């Protein structure tokens, strides 16, 4: 019955492609559940993911830098949808059971320094040759990140938070809150006593 349901859902060619991707995942990307291609993976030795990790098509994971430890850590049952790009040189953590929609960008670094008093990057220097300035990113457990979100260096997102579609996250988002906009701002927080999302 399950196979018939899958055939109806995906069509014959889609089902065959899914079976191939499942086999490829088990061979090359264990303990992930399903990695859909194309899948771009750079710096594999600095990336780790948990059991149940799933991706859509066109996902790109980059782990650069000279460090020996893991730079990009993805928890259990994390789902990245189509065309997610995550780029790290220092530290990006994504907690268990997090759902990330399509076309999301997450980075722990910038090309140059722009918000400090010392050693600011000059616009006369080509961006590609400016030093990479990093600050860790931490995304908690059971977080839902909407379509076209951009998460910038130094951001911490607490457990159970929701980031609305199109948001640009530049600062911390508390646990169990909803943040929207550019720059992202918190508009609701879950009230445990009332069992509802209250306005801020």
Tab-separated table of C-alpha atoms in Angstrom:
chain	number	residue	atom	x	y	z
A	1	UNK	CA	0.000	0.000	0.000
A	2	UNK	CA	2.817	2.411	0.879
A	3	UNK	CA	4.577	1.759	-2.449
A	4	UNK	CA	1.325	2.366	-4.371
A	5	UNK	CA	0.778	5.625	-2.472
A	6	UNK	CA	4.331	6.736	-3.297
A	7	UNK	CA	3.858	5.849	-6.984
A	8	UNK	CA	0.676	7.922	-7.111
A	9	UNK	CA	2.376	10.815	-5.332
A	10	UNK	CA	5.674	10.884	-7.259
A	11	UNK	CA	4.842	9.147	-10.553
A	12	UNK	CA	6.953	6.262	-11.855
A	13	UNK	CA	10.072	8.283	-12.746
A	14	UNK	CA	9.856	10.336	-9.569
A	15	UNK	CA	9.523	7.172	-7.493
A	16	UNK	CA	12.521	5.593	-9.259
A	17	UNK	CA	14.550	8.760	-8.600
A	18	UNK	CA	13.511	8.694	-4.933
A	19	UNK	CA	14.620	5.052	-4.590
A	20	UNK	CA	17.990	5.873	-6.165
A	21	UNK	CA	18.473	8.848	-3.833
A	22	UNK	CA	17.584	6.728	-0.798
A	23	UNK	CA	20.204	4.144	-1.776
A	24	UNK	CA	22.794	6.830	-2.469
A	25	UNK	CA	22.058	8.421	0.919
A	26	UNK	CA	22.600	5.119	2.742
A	27	UNK	CA	25.872	4.523	0.898
A	28	UNK	CA	27.447	7.979	1.123
A	29	UNK	CA	25.603	10.150	3.676
A	30	UNK	CA	24.740	7.889	6.621
A	31	UNK	CA	23.099	8.457	9.118
A	32	UNK	CA	21.003	10.899	7.043
A	33	UNK	CA	17.521	9.748	6.012
A	34	UNK	CA	17.365	11.284	2.510
A	35	UNK	CA	19.741	13.566	0.584
A	36	UNK	CA	18.206	14.753	-2.682
A	37	UNK	CA	20.534	15.769	-5.504
A	38	UNK	CA	22.044	17.897	-6.637
A	39	UNK	CA	23.772	18.298	-3.263
A	40	UNK	CA	26.883	20.467	-2.873
A	41	UNK	CA	29.092	19.603	0.084
A	42	UNK	CA	32.397	21.417	0.676
A	43	UNK	CA	34.591	20.775	3.703
A	44	UNK	CA	32.941	17.427	4.504
A	45	UNK	CA	35.401	16.651	7.300
A	46	UNK	CA	34.125	19.697	9.227
A	47	UNK	CA	30.419	18.878	8.858
A	48	UNK	CA	28.365	16.436	10.937
A	49	UNK	CA	24.637	15.637	10.879
A	50	UNK	CA	22.399	13.438	12.970
A	51	UNK	CA	20.093	10.546	12.196
A	52	UNK	CA	17.042	11.461	10.140
A	53	UNK	CA	18.679	14.440	8.371
A	54	UNK	CA	16.801	15.240	5.139
A	55	UNK	CA	17.431	17.716	2.303
A	56	UNK	CA	15.574	19.011	-0.706
A	57	UNK	CA	17.273	19.610	-4.053
A	58	UNK	CA	20.103	22.090	-4.543
A	59	UNK	CA	21.216	22.270	-0.898
A	60	UNK	CA	24.735	23.657	-0.399
A	61	UNK	CA	26.754	23.153	2.790
A	62	UNK	CA	30.135	24.913	3.072
A	63	UNK	CA	32.570	24.504	5.975
A	64	UNK	CA	35.709	26.521	5.363
A	65	UNK	CA	38.563	27.611	7.604
A	66	UNK	CA	41.650	26.058	9.103
A	67	UNK	CA	40.131	24.549	12.257
A	68	UNK	CA	40.209	20.806	12.886
A	69	UNK	CA	36.921	20.456	14.729
A	70	UNK	CA	33.437	20.359	13.307
A	71	UNK	CA	32.321	23.740	12.026
A	72	UNK	CA	28.777	22.850	10.967
A	73	UNK	CA	26.772	20.643	13.346
A	74	UNK	CA	23.261	19.584	12.325
A	75	UNK	CA	21.085	17.704	14.821
A	76	UNK	CA	18.722	14.765	14.478
A	77	UNK	CA	15.640	14.910	12.242
A	78	UNK	CA	16.582	18.268	10.741
A	79	UNK	CA	14.950	19.033	7.401
A	80	UNK	CA	16.481	21.469	4.893
A	81	UNK	CA	14.256	22.198	1.913
A	82	UNK	CA	15.281	23.190	-1.626
A	83	UNK	CA	18.222	25.534	-2.261
A	84	UNK	CA	19.239	26.133	1.356
A	85	UNK	CA	22.806	27.497	1.598
A	86	UNK	CA	24.729	27.260	4.888
A	87	UNK	CA	28.275	28.659	5.006
A	88	UNK	CA	30.492	28.447	8.078
A	89	UNK	CA	34.111	29.065	8.996
A	90	UNK	CA	33.833	28.991	12.806
A	91	UNK	CA	30.640	27.468	14.226
A	92	UNK	CA	27.044	26.902	13.123
A	93	UNK	CA	24.816	24.663	15.267
A	94	UNK	CA	21.313	23.572	14.243
A	95	UNK	CA	19.292	21.742	16.910
A	96	UNK	CA	17.197	18.587	16.627
A	97	UNK	CA	13.804	18.596	14.873
A	98	UNK	CA	14.362	21.933	13.143
A	99	UNK	CA	12.582	22.670	9.858
A	100	UNK	CA	14.188	25.074	7.366
A	101	UNK	CA	12.165	26.142	4.317
A	102	UNK	CA	13.523	26.744	0.818
A	103	UNK	CA	16.043	29.400	-0.226
A	104	UNK	CA	17.319	30.128	3.279
A	105	UNK	CA	20.853	31.498	3.757
A	106	UNK	CA	22.767	31.025	7.032
A	107	UNK	CA	26.328	32.297	7.563
A	108	UNK	CA	28.664	32.810	10.504
A	109	UNK	CA	30.979	35.203	8.636
A	110	UNK	CA	31.275	38.376	6.574
A	111	UNK	CA	33.802	39.519	3.996
A	112	UNK	CA	35.323	42.302	6.094
A	113	UNK	CA	34.492	44.271	9.252
A	114	UNK	CA	31.857	47.019	9.198
A	115	UNK	CA	30.511	47.620	12.698
A	116	UNK	CA	33.574	47.973	14.925
A	117	UNK	CA	35.701	51.010	15.702
A	118	UNK	CA	38.973	49.360	14.727
A	119	UNK	CA	40.186	47.880	11.453
A	120	UNK	CA	37.098	48.637	9.379
A	121	UNK	CA	37.190	47.284	5.845
A	122	UNK	CA	37.690	49.859	3.127
A	123	UNK	CA	35.340	49.967	0.131
A	124	UNK	CA	38.510	50.388	-1.958
A	125	UNK	CA	39.484	46.765	-1.212
A	126	UNK	CA	37.829	44.081	-3.342
A	127	UNK	CA	35.277	42.173	-1.205
A	128	UNK	CA	36.806	38.796	-2.111
A	129	UNK	CA	40.175	39.857	-0.641
A	130	UNK	CA	38.838	41.317	2.623
A	131	UNK	CA	39.457	39.202	5.741
A	132	UNK	CA	36.665	36.854	6.789
A	133	UNK	CA	35.240	38.001	10.132
A	134	UNK	CA	33.210	35.349	11.965
A	135	UNK	CA	30.858	35.002	14.923
A	136	UNK	CA	29.089	31.722	15.841
A	137	UNK	CA	25.464	31.029	14.906
A	138	UNK	CA	23.242	28.841	17.087
A	139	UNK	CA	19.769	27.640	16.099
A	140	UNK	CA	17.895	25.735	18.794
A	141	UNK	CA	15.689	22.658	18.747
A	142	UNK	CA	12.245	22.548	17.099
A	143	UNK	CA	12.820	25.845	15.282
A	144	UNK	CA	10.844	26.628	12.118
A	145	UNK	CA	12.550	28.944	9.626
A	146	UNK	CA	10.370	30.228	6.772
A	147	UNK	CA	11.114	30.707	3.085
A	148	UNK	CA	13.804	33.182	1.927
A	149	UNK	CA	15.140	33.912	5.425
A	150	UNK	CA	18.689	35.227	5.907
A	151	UNK	CA	20.447	34.500	9.229
A	152	UNK	CA	23.586	36.557	9.800
A	153	UNK	CA	26.728	36.031	11.936
A	154	UNK	CA	26.396	36.094	15.720
A	155	UNK	CA	22.700	35.180	15.803
A	156	UNK	CA	21.212	32.842	18.420
A	157	UNK	CA	17.694	31.503	17.889
A	158	UNK	CA	16.092	29.831	20.900
A	159	UNK	CA	14.254	26.500	21.030
A	160	UNK	CA	10.786	26.449	19.479
A	161	UNK	CA	11.126	29.822	17.758
A	162	UNK	CA	9.529	30.636	14.394
A	163	UNK	CA	11.162	32.931	11.833
A	164	UNK	CA	8.693	34.333	9.296
A	165	UNK	CA	9.272	34.187	5.547
A	166	UNK	CA	11.640	36.807	4.142
A	167	UNK	CA	13.081	37.821	7.525
A	168	UNK	CA	16.664	39.023	7.896
A	169	UNK	CA	17.830	37.935	11.352
A	170	UNK	CA	20.581	40.179	12.720
A	171	UNK	CA	20.251	39.606	16.485
A	172	UNK	CA	19.101	37.010	19.000
A	173	UNK	CA	15.563	35.630	18.872
A	174	UNK	CA	14.251	34.246	22.194
A	175	UNK	CA	12.930	30.711	22.598
A	176	UNK	CA	9.237	30.117	21.836
A	177	UNK	CA	8.821	33.397	19.989
A	178	UNK	CA	7.856	34.485	16.459
A	179	UNK	CA	10.078	36.981	14.628
A	180	UNK	CA	9.345	38.620	11.271
A	181	UNK	CA	10.631	41.418	9.048
A	182	UNK	CA	13.866	43.069	7.951
A	183	UNK	CA	15.527	43.386	10.359
A	184	UNK	CA	13.651	40.631	12.179
A	185	UNK	CA	11.745	41.669	15.288
A	186	UNK	CA	9.805	39.575	17.792
A	187	UNK	CA	6.029	39.980	17.420
A	188	UNK	CA	4.690	37.071	19.482
A	189	UNK	CA	5.812	34.927	22.433
A	190	UNK	CA	4.198	31.669	23.507
A	191	UNK	CA	2.409	31.986	26.846
A	192	UNK	CA	2.540	28.636	28.644
A	193	UNK	CA	-0.155	29.591	31.155
A	194	UNK	CA	-2.630	30.593	28.434
A	195	UNK	CA	-1.440	28.027	25.873
A	196	UNK	CA	-1.353	30.633	23.107
A	197	UNK	CA	0.938	32.946	21.138
A	198	UNK	CA	0.584	36.352	22.789
A	199	UNK	CA	1.425	39.623	21.067
A	200	UNK	CA	4.486	41.536	22.230
